GROMACS .gro file of C-alpha atoms in nm:
model
  407
    1UNK     CA    1   0.029  -0.036   0.016
    2UNK     CA    2   0.264   0.220   0.031
    3UNK     CA    3   0.314   0.567  -0.204
    4UNK     CA    4   0.508   0.836  -0.158
    5UNK     CA    5   0.372   1.190  -0.193
    6UNK     CA    6   0.178   1.481  -0.010
    7UNK     CA    7  -0.176   1.596   0.032
    8UNK     CA    8  -0.324   1.929  -0.025
    9UNK     CA    9  -0.541   2.112   0.190
   10UNK     CA   10  -0.864   2.130  -0.149
   11UNK     CA   11  -0.806   1.749  -0.131
   12UNK     CA   12  -0.843   1.713   0.285
   13UNK     CA   13  -1.134   1.901   0.235
   14UNK     CA   14  -1.275   1.711   0.007
   15UNK     CA   15  -1.194   1.411   0.220
   16UNK     CA   16  -1.361   1.554   0.464
   17UNK     CA   17  -1.673   1.637   0.332
   18UNK     CA   18  -1.696   1.270   0.190
   19UNK     CA   19  -1.657   1.151   0.530
   20UNK     CA   20  -1.901   1.360   0.648
   21UNK     CA   21  -2.163   1.286   0.373
   22UNK     CA   22  -2.045   0.811   0.462
   23UNK     CA   23  -2.154   0.926   0.851
   24UNK     CA   24  -2.479   1.170   0.816
   25UNK     CA   25  -2.292   1.434   1.002
   26UNK     CA   26  -2.267   1.856   0.878
   27UNK     CA   27  -1.917   1.979   0.776
   28UNK     CA   28  -2.025   2.304   0.850
   29UNK     CA   29  -2.065   2.152   1.204
   30UNK     CA   30  -1.692   1.983   1.190
   31UNK     CA   31  -1.436   2.222   1.404
   32UNK     CA   32  -1.084   2.151   1.192
   33UNK     CA   33  -0.836   2.314   1.005
   34UNK     CA   34  -0.809   2.154   0.688
   35UNK     CA   35  -0.493   2.343   0.610
   36UNK     CA   36  -0.289   2.274   0.905
   37UNK     CA   37  -0.432   1.956   1.007
   38UNK     CA   38  -0.280   1.652   0.911
   39UNK     CA   39  -0.552   1.387   0.721
   40UNK     CA   40  -0.572   1.151   1.029
   41UNK     CA   41  -0.636   1.425   1.302
   42UNK     CA   42  -0.947   1.548   1.073
   43UNK     CA   43  -1.035   1.173   1.056
   44UNK     CA   44  -1.000   1.131   1.436
   45UNK     CA   45  -1.182   1.442   1.494
   46UNK     CA   46  -1.497   1.342   1.213
   47UNK     CA   47  -1.500   0.999   1.373
   48UNK     CA   48  -1.516   1.153   1.746
   49UNK     CA   49  -1.841   1.396   1.625
   50UNK     CA   50  -2.003   1.105   1.492
   51UNK     CA   51  -1.979   0.929   1.823
   52UNK     CA   52  -1.804   0.588   1.712
   53UNK     CA   53  -1.479   0.448   1.898
   54UNK     CA   54  -1.190   0.540   1.805
   55UNK     CA   55  -1.016   0.315   2.006
   56UNK     CA   56  -1.122   0.010   1.787
   57UNK     CA   57  -0.899  -0.257   1.570
   58UNK     CA   58  -1.103  -0.140   1.265
   59UNK     CA   59  -0.974   0.211   1.291
   60UNK     CA   60  -0.669   0.121   1.318
   61UNK     CA   61  -0.653   0.003   0.939
   62UNK     CA   62  -0.810   0.291   0.847
   63UNK     CA   63  -0.547   0.441   0.954
   64UNK     CA   64  -0.322   0.252   0.701
   65UNK     CA   65  -0.554   0.322   0.450
   66UNK     CA   66  -0.461   0.709   0.550
   67UNK     CA   67  -0.106   0.688   0.526
   68UNK     CA   68  -0.137   0.526   0.173
   69UNK     CA   69  -0.356   0.849   0.008
   70UNK     CA   70  -0.151   1.136   0.271
   71UNK     CA   71   0.152   0.969  -0.011
   72UNK     CA   72  -0.091   0.914  -0.279
   73UNK     CA   73   0.150   1.116  -0.639
   74UNK     CA   74  -0.144   1.247  -0.826
   75UNK     CA   75   0.054   1.349  -1.096
   76UNK     CA   76   0.348   1.176  -1.168
   77UNK     CA   77   0.432   0.832  -1.354
   78UNK     CA   78   0.475   0.713  -0.991
   79UNK     CA   79   0.089   0.712  -0.975
   80UNK     CA   80  -0.005   0.511  -1.227
   81UNK     CA   81   0.267   0.242  -1.095
   82UNK     CA   82   0.074   0.284  -0.749
   83UNK     CA   83  -0.265   0.248  -0.906
   84UNK     CA   84  -0.149  -0.075  -1.067
   85UNK     CA   85  -0.059  -0.263  -0.733
   86UNK     CA   86  -0.384  -0.125  -0.596
   87UNK     CA   87  -0.576  -0.269  -0.861
   88UNK     CA   88  -0.417  -0.620  -0.796
   89UNK     CA   89  -0.489  -0.617  -0.411
   90UNK     CA   90  -0.834  -0.459  -0.550
   91UNK     CA   91  -0.866  -0.841  -0.762
   92UNK     CA   92  -1.086  -1.036  -0.449
   93UNK     CA   93  -1.198  -0.768  -0.267
   94UNK     CA   94  -1.604  -0.576  -0.307
   95UNK     CA   95  -1.425  -0.331  -0.029
   96UNK     CA   96  -1.096  -0.261   0.104
   97UNK     CA   97  -1.171  -0.366   0.457
   98UNK     CA   98  -1.388  -0.717   0.568
   99UNK     CA   99  -1.520  -0.946   0.443
  100UNK     CA  100  -1.848  -0.773   0.325
  101UNK     CA  101  -1.988  -0.543   0.088
  102UNK     CA  102  -2.053  -0.216   0.282
  103UNK     CA  103  -1.829   0.015   0.216
  104UNK     CA  104  -1.549   0.138   0.533
  105UNK     CA  105  -1.406   0.512   0.571
  106UNK     CA  106  -1.069   0.379   0.430
  107UNK     CA  107  -1.306   0.338   0.092
  108UNK     CA  108  -1.441   0.678   0.139
  109UNK     CA  109  -1.059   0.822   0.214
  110UNK     CA  110  -0.906   0.629  -0.044
  111UNK     CA  111  -1.160   0.686  -0.329
  112UNK     CA  112  -1.211   1.057  -0.256
  113UNK     CA  113  -0.780   1.074  -0.285
  114UNK     CA  114  -0.746   0.871  -0.662
  115UNK     CA  115  -1.078   0.956  -0.807
  116UNK     CA  116  -0.935   1.258  -1.012
  117UNK     CA  117  -0.619   1.071  -1.087
  118UNK     CA  118  -0.808   0.749  -1.251
  119UNK     CA  119  -1.063   0.982  -1.435
  120UNK     CA  120  -0.783   1.170  -1.592
  121UNK     CA  121  -0.679   0.871  -1.730
  122UNK     CA  122  -0.641   0.788  -2.068
  123UNK     CA  123  -0.949   0.543  -2.150
  124UNK     CA  124  -0.660   0.262  -2.240
  125UNK     CA  125  -0.467   0.298  -1.913
  126UNK     CA  126  -0.807   0.295  -1.724
  127UNK     CA  127  -0.867  -0.065  -1.943
  128UNK     CA  128  -0.527  -0.219  -1.744
  129UNK     CA  129  -0.650  -0.146  -1.383
  130UNK     CA  130  -0.980  -0.274  -1.390
  131UNK     CA  131  -1.084  -0.361  -1.078
  132UNK     CA  132  -0.992  -0.010  -0.975
  133UNK     CA  133  -1.262   0.045  -1.204
  134UNK     CA  134  -1.491  -0.162  -1.057
  135UNK     CA  135  -1.416  -0.072  -0.709
  136UNK     CA  136  -1.520   0.321  -0.781
  137UNK     CA  137  -1.781   0.168  -0.987
  138UNK     CA  138  -1.953   0.003  -0.673
  139UNK     CA  139  -1.836   0.255  -0.440
  140UNK     CA  140  -2.027   0.566  -0.610
  141UNK     CA  141  -2.347   0.332  -0.662
  142UNK     CA  142  -2.348   0.258  -0.282
  143UNK     CA  143  -2.213   0.661  -0.149
  144UNK     CA  144  -2.430   0.943  -0.248
  145UNK     CA  145  -2.119   1.135  -0.388
  146UNK     CA  146  -2.307   1.290  -0.693
  147UNK     CA  147  -2.208   1.661  -0.578
  148UNK     CA  148  -1.832   1.586  -0.452
  149UNK     CA  149  -1.743   1.395  -0.753
  150UNK     CA  150  -1.752   1.385  -1.091
  151UNK     CA  151  -1.899   1.024  -1.189
  152UNK     CA  152  -1.666   0.764  -1.288
  153UNK     CA  153  -1.804   0.641  -1.646
  154UNK     CA  154  -1.793   0.221  -1.669
  155UNK     CA  155  -1.823   0.061  -2.030
  156UNK     CA  156  -2.063  -0.219  -1.959
  157UNK     CA  157  -2.039  -0.587  -2.151
  158UNK     CA  158  -2.232  -0.610  -2.404
  159UNK     CA  159  -2.413  -0.890  -2.531
  160UNK     CA  160  -2.276  -1.036  -2.888
  161UNK     CA  161  -2.540  -1.284  -3.013
  162UNK     CA  162  -2.274  -1.597  -3.133
  163UNK     CA  163  -2.266  -1.660  -3.495
  164UNK     CA  164  -2.425  -1.912  -3.632
  165UNK     CA  165  -2.174  -2.131  -3.762
  166UNK     CA  166  -2.367  -2.423  -3.743
  167UNK     CA  167  -2.639  -2.309  -3.996
  168UNK     CA  168  -2.360  -2.195  -4.266
  169UNK     CA  169  -2.213  -2.537  -4.185
  170UNK     CA  170  -2.552  -2.725  -4.237
  171UNK     CA  171  -2.589  -2.483  -4.576
  172UNK     CA  172  -2.210  -2.586  -4.695
  173UNK     CA  173  -2.310  -2.942  -4.663
  174UNK     CA  174  -2.644  -2.900  -4.831
  175UNK     CA  175  -2.475  -2.741  -5.130
  176UNK     CA  176  -2.231  -3.035  -5.138
  177UNK     CA  177  -2.550  -3.256  -5.139
  178UNK     CA  178  -2.674  -3.111  -5.435
  179UNK     CA  179  -2.365  -3.061  -5.637
  180UNK     CA  180  -2.340  -3.480  -5.576
  181UNK     CA  181  -2.731  -3.515  -5.693
  182UNK     CA  182  -2.646  -3.297  -5.973
  183UNK     CA  183  -2.376  -3.497  -6.109
  184UNK     CA  184  -2.545  -3.848  -6.029
  185UNK     CA  185  -2.803  -3.772  -6.280
  186UNK     CA  186  -2.574  -3.695  -6.538
  187UNK     CA  187  -2.392  -3.999  -6.534
  188UNK     CA  188  -2.753  -4.175  -6.482
  189UNK     CA  189  -2.853  -4.020  -6.836
  190UNK     CA  190  -2.487  -4.087  -6.993
  191UNK     CA  191  -2.518  -4.435  -6.912
  192UNK     CA  192  -2.895  -4.468  -7.083
  193UNK     CA  193  -2.757  -4.320  -7.397
  194UNK     CA  194  -2.511  -4.590  -7.414
  195UNK     CA  195  -2.749  -4.873  -7.293
  196UNK     CA  196  -2.985  -4.816  -7.504
  197UNK     CA  197  -2.946  -5.058  -7.764
  198UNK     CA  198  -3.079  -5.302  -7.477
  199UNK     CA  199  -3.412  -5.107  -7.395
  200UNK     CA  200  -3.606  -5.463  -7.621
  201UNK     CA  201  -3.383  -5.695  -7.355
  202UNK     CA  202  -3.571  -5.484  -7.104
  203UNK     CA  203  -3.944  -5.515  -7.245
  204UNK     CA  204  -3.923  -5.916  -7.176
  205UNK     CA  205  -3.812  -5.896  -6.816
  206UNK     CA  206  -4.077  -6.120  -6.648
  207UNK     CA  207  -4.362  -5.975  -6.451
  208UNK     CA  208  -4.241  -6.118  -6.179
  209UNK     CA  209  -3.924  -5.913  -6.136
  210UNK     CA  210  -4.137  -5.604  -6.151
  211UNK     CA  211  -4.381  -5.719  -5.848
  212UNK     CA  212  -4.059  -5.789  -5.674
  213UNK     CA  213  -3.923  -5.441  -5.736
  214UNK     CA  214  -4.250  -5.302  -5.646
  215UNK     CA  215  -4.238  -5.473  -5.325
  216UNK     CA  216  -3.879  -5.348  -5.254
  217UNK     CA  217  -3.989  -4.970  -5.329
  218UNK     CA  218  -4.300  -5.016  -5.092
  219UNK     CA  219  -4.051  -5.119  -4.768
  220UNK     CA  220  -3.826  -4.837  -4.900
  221UNK     CA  221  -4.060  -4.565  -4.862
  222UNK     CA  222  -4.177  -4.768  -4.570
  223UNK     CA  223  -3.874  -4.782  -4.348
  224UNK     CA  224  -3.785  -4.411  -4.514
  225UNK     CA  225  -4.077  -4.261  -4.356
  226UNK     CA  226  -3.994  -4.467  -3.995
  227UNK     CA  227  -3.698  -4.269  -4.004
  228UNK     CA  228  -3.829  -3.947  -4.056
  229UNK     CA  229  -4.111  -4.003  -3.761
  230UNK     CA  230  -3.806  -4.085  -3.533
  231UNK     CA  231  -3.654  -3.779  -3.616
  232UNK     CA  232  -3.924  -3.574  -3.606
  233UNK     CA  233  -3.979  -3.697  -3.228
  234UNK     CA  234  -3.604  -3.662  -3.158
  235UNK     CA  235  -3.627  -3.276  -3.255
  236UNK     CA  236  -3.945  -3.269  -3.033
  237UNK     CA  237  -3.815  -3.396  -2.755
  238UNK     CA  238  -3.518  -3.171  -2.790
  239UNK     CA  239  -3.709  -2.867  -2.816
  240UNK     CA  240  -3.947  -2.933  -2.486
  241UNK     CA  241  -3.572  -3.040  -2.333
  242UNK     CA  242  -3.444  -2.673  -2.427
  243UNK     CA  243  -3.796  -2.528  -2.338
  244UNK     CA  244  -3.711  -2.659  -2.000
  245UNK     CA  245  -3.358  -2.505  -1.924
  246UNK     CA  246  -3.463  -2.117  -2.103
  247UNK     CA  247  -3.393  -1.911  -1.765
  248UNK     CA  248  -3.731  -1.730  -1.927
  249UNK     CA  249  -3.910  -1.980  -1.724
  250UNK     CA  250  -3.755  -1.777  -1.398
  251UNK     CA  251  -3.877  -1.424  -1.268
  252UNK     CA  252  -3.604  -1.261  -1.186
  253UNK     CA  253  -3.688  -0.924  -1.071
  254UNK     CA  254  -3.437  -0.625  -0.894
  255UNK     CA  255  -3.550  -0.582  -0.531
  256UNK     CA  256  -3.442  -0.312  -0.261
  257UNK     CA  257  -3.368  -0.454   0.090
  258UNK     CA  258  -3.618  -0.273   0.294
  259UNK     CA  259  -3.518  -0.442   0.624
  260UNK     CA  260  -3.296  -0.707   0.746
  261UNK     CA  261  -3.206  -0.961   1.086
  262UNK     CA  262  -3.071  -1.259   1.192
  263UNK     CA  263  -3.284  -1.577   1.160
  264UNK     CA  264  -3.418  -1.671   1.521
  265UNK     CA  265  -3.323  -2.014   1.531
  266UNK     CA  266  -3.076  -2.078   1.250
  267UNK     CA  267  -2.706  -1.903   1.311
  268UNK     CA  268  -2.651  -1.929   0.864
  269UNK     CA  269  -2.932  -1.783   0.779
  270UNK     CA  270  -3.054  -1.409   0.725
  271UNK     CA  271  -3.422  -1.294   0.721
  272UNK     CA  272  -3.479  -1.000   0.492
  273UNK     CA  273  -3.794  -0.787   0.413
  274UNK     CA  274  -3.725  -0.684   0.004
  275UNK     CA  275  -3.918  -0.423  -0.181
  276UNK     CA  276  -4.010  -0.577  -0.525
  277UNK     CA  277  -4.271  -0.296  -0.678
  278UNK     CA  278  -4.591  -0.432  -0.514
  279UNK     CA  279  -4.774  -0.280  -0.219
  280UNK     CA  280  -4.643  -0.552   0.062
  281UNK     CA  281  -4.293  -0.585   0.073
  282UNK     CA  282  -4.172  -1.029   0.035
  283UNK     CA  283  -3.975  -1.203   0.319
  284UNK     CA  284  -3.700  -1.370   0.233
  285UNK     CA  285  -3.480  -1.607   0.400
  286UNK     CA  286  -3.067  -1.647   0.291
  287UNK     CA  287  -2.803  -1.847   0.420
  288UNK     CA  288  -2.594  -1.471   0.405
  289UNK     CA  289  -2.557  -1.464   0.809
  290UNK     CA  290  -2.186  -1.585   0.767
  291UNK     CA  291  -2.056  -1.321   0.504
  292UNK     CA  292  -2.267  -1.029   0.531
  293UNK     CA  293  -2.440  -0.864   0.845
  294UNK     CA  294  -2.797  -0.716   0.841
  295UNK     CA  295  -2.704  -0.360   0.845
  296UNK     CA  296  -2.467  -0.391   0.565
  297UNK     CA  297  -2.772  -0.541   0.320
  298UNK     CA  298  -3.057  -0.301   0.481
  299UNK     CA  299  -3.102  -0.055   0.226
  300UNK     CA  300  -2.882  -0.259  -0.055
  301UNK     CA  301  -3.036  -0.364  -0.423
  302UNK     CA  302  -3.059  -0.729  -0.500
  303UNK     CA  303  -3.141  -1.003  -0.768
  304UNK     CA  304  -3.392  -1.218  -0.658
  305UNK     CA  305  -3.634  -1.547  -0.816
  306UNK     CA  306  -3.975  -1.455  -0.723
  307UNK     CA  307  -4.206  -1.746  -0.873
  308UNK     CA  308  -3.968  -1.983  -0.605
  309UNK     CA  309  -4.264  -2.197  -0.476
  310UNK     CA  310  -4.305  -2.048  -0.105
  311UNK     CA  311  -4.216  -2.263   0.188
  312UNK     CA  312  -4.099  -2.231   0.539
  313UNK     CA  313  -3.704  -2.248   0.642
  314UNK     CA  314  -3.689  -2.314   0.984
  315UNK     CA  315  -4.037  -2.201   1.075
  316UNK     CA  316  -3.991  -1.876   0.906
  317UNK     CA  317  -4.162  -1.831   0.580
  318UNK     CA  318  -3.964  -1.736   0.310
  319UNK     CA  319  -4.168  -1.644  -0.108
  320UNK     CA  320  -3.811  -1.599  -0.307
  321UNK     CA  321  -3.433  -1.635  -0.362
  322UNK     CA  322  -3.169  -1.385  -0.349
  323UNK     CA  323  -2.959  -1.486  -0.631
  324UNK     CA  324  -2.567  -1.448  -0.519
  325UNK     CA  325  -2.191  -1.494  -0.662
  326UNK     CA  326  -1.996  -1.692  -0.471
  327UNK     CA  327  -1.614  -1.832  -0.571
  328UNK     CA  328  -1.503  -2.186  -0.667
  329UNK     CA  329  -1.422  -2.285  -0.287
  330UNK     CA  330  -1.751  -2.048  -0.112
  331UNK     CA  331  -1.540  -1.856   0.102
  332UNK     CA  332  -1.659  -1.523  -0.056
  333UNK     CA  333  -2.018  -1.500  -0.158
  334UNK     CA  334  -2.227  -1.156  -0.203
  335UNK     CA  335  -2.553  -1.081  -0.382
  336UNK     CA  336  -2.570  -1.014  -0.712
  337UNK     CA  337  -2.582  -0.613  -0.764
  338UNK     CA  338  -2.828  -0.412  -1.009
  339UNK     CA  339  -2.739  -0.074  -1.171
  340UNK     CA  340  -2.799   0.252  -0.968
  341UNK     CA  341  -3.063   0.349  -1.247
  342UNK     CA  342  -3.271  -0.016  -1.174
  343UNK     CA  343  -3.586   0.048  -1.031
  344UNK     CA  344  -3.776  -0.213  -0.778
  345UNK     CA  345  -3.990  -0.480  -0.955
  346UNK     CA  346  -3.841  -0.444  -1.275
  347UNK     CA  347  -3.767  -0.788  -1.474
  348UNK     CA  348  -3.424  -0.908  -1.561
  349UNK     CA  349  -3.393  -1.006  -1.926
  350UNK     CA  350  -3.179  -1.234  -2.179
  351UNK     CA  351  -3.090  -1.121  -2.483
  352UNK     CA  352  -3.209  -1.335  -2.760
  353UNK     CA  353  -3.434  -1.471  -2.505
  354UNK     CA  354  -3.830  -1.464  -2.515
  355UNK     CA  355  -4.101  -1.623  -2.314
  356UNK     CA  356  -4.290  -1.591  -2.000
  357UNK     CA  357  -4.209  -1.687  -1.686
  358UNK     CA  358  -4.393  -1.983  -1.496
  359UNK     CA  359  -4.650  -1.848  -1.228
  360UNK     CA  360  -4.452  -2.063  -0.945
  361UNK     CA  361  -4.224  -2.314  -1.035
  362UNK     CA  362  -4.253  -2.712  -0.933
  363UNK     CA  363  -4.049  -2.862  -0.776
  364UNK     CA  364  -4.113  -3.185  -0.916
  365UNK     CA  365  -3.938  -3.065  -1.160
  366UNK     CA  366  -3.617  -2.960  -1.054
  367UNK     CA  367  -3.649  -2.685  -1.348
  368UNK     CA  368  -3.375  -2.439  -1.080
  369UNK     CA  369  -3.128  -2.698  -1.062
  370UNK     CA  370  -3.145  -2.721  -1.386
  371UNK     CA  371  -3.085  -2.435  -1.516
  372UNK     CA  372  -2.850  -2.257  -1.238
  373UNK     CA  373  -2.528  -2.458  -1.361
  374UNK     CA  374  -2.549  -2.163  -1.665
  375UNK     CA  375  -2.548  -1.880  -1.444
  376UNK     CA  376  -2.212  -1.729  -1.394
  377UNK     CA  377  -2.028  -1.376  -1.373
  378UNK     CA  378  -1.751  -1.361  -1.677
  379UNK     CA  379  -1.421  -1.233  -1.636
  380UNK     CA  380  -1.589  -0.861  -1.569
  381UNK     CA  381  -1.837  -0.988  -1.292
  382UNK     CA  382  -2.124  -0.907  -1.526
  383UNK     CA  383  -2.353  -1.182  -1.425
  384UNK     CA  384  -2.485  -1.438  -1.725
  385UNK     CA  385  -2.653  -1.740  -1.807
  386UNK     CA  386  -2.463  -1.912  -2.091
  387UNK     CA  387  -2.266  -1.613  -2.125
  388UNK     CA  388  -2.584  -1.375  -2.216
  389UNK     CA  389  -2.577  -1.122  -1.942
  390UNK     CA  390  -2.821  -0.980  -1.671
  391UNK     CA  391  -3.017  -0.696  -1.838
  392UNK     CA  392  -3.210  -0.425  -1.680
  393UNK     CA  393  -3.262  -0.066  -1.803
  394UNK     CA  394  -2.998   0.043  -1.642
  395UNK     CA  395  -2.734  -0.202  -1.773
  396UNK     CA  396  -2.608  -0.538  -1.650
  397UNK     CA  397  -2.602  -0.663  -1.314
  398UNK     CA  398  -2.273  -0.775  -1.166
  399UNK     CA  399  -2.040  -0.859  -0.893
  400UNK     CA  400  -1.756  -0.804  -0.799
  401UNK     CA  401  -1.627  -1.193  -0.737
  402UNK     CA  402  -1.482  -1.251  -1.130
  403UNK     CA  403  -1.573  -1.587  -1.334
  404UNK     CA  404  -1.802  -1.726  -0.981
  405UNK     CA  405  -2.107  -1.959  -0.968
  406UNK     CA  406  -2.458  -1.786  -0.965
  407UNK     CA  407  -2.696  -1.932  -0.724
   0.00000   0.00000   0.00000
């Protein structure tokens, strides 16, 4: 985290304003001189005003990141080198401190420090810092910094339909078959002309031989019809199978968690009240207690399946399934994050996939179990079904966990 530099009074004043917004304080009531005081002193004064304990281990960790901010060089080639190291450190993280999803004062201080440097980089350089840009996009979507900072523009992944290679191959194969037929027809005509002298002999063939030929033709026709019926049956079965596995069966919607609390009788479970644009909030039980605390989830946007069959989990009713990304060994799990402009209740769509969701999924058909293996995040953290992004009116849903499974 080390860097070498200094931080000017204007930058310090900006950090103070951002910290006050983060802690819901009025900057005018904070008695401090940004020009005379160092950043650690300013942070300590703000912390006291907020009523937070300044002696906690978390505050010590914040102080380490304040050291990074104080020594950050904003206008040098070294700036990009420092940001590159910072990018590596952010690779497994959603936020700077802890394993949760709620930004800390460290995130606010560092965001305020590096913002002008990152936003001033050429696009080619920004593309080399994917985790920094992803982290900044996440912070600006959680914190209300619109009045303080220019929005960091993030290019969202766009879905490009795959080229229909198979269809083209079929056309080539068909053209080849037609050419073969044409050549065969030409050869047949040539042979007929050469063997015209034997026509009289052919006319003398017995009626018995002709009858046998007709029987063979009938048998061949019957075999052909049977083959076509089997082919049609196979195609119908494949079509039904594809339909059964279509993500369109799921009613995936944007939700906003209004309230979250620990399950009364299960340490691994949390209970959430989620707004999906209906008159009544949905109550959902999720296995997130090990990865998130209730405060981190309150007022957080999520993506959930709303047409699962309602049922009780340890005596508490659950009416949905919050979709979460997980790393390979399931040590890091977080709910998918819709973009800031997505509204509660909005249905997530998938380019090129149409269809009406089931009213209620049938557990006996195991539809969910067949679809979820095809849900994952890509190398940019965009949530996808078979590589097709989870799209809302405001852009794709994402996760800080890259190449993760989604359940």
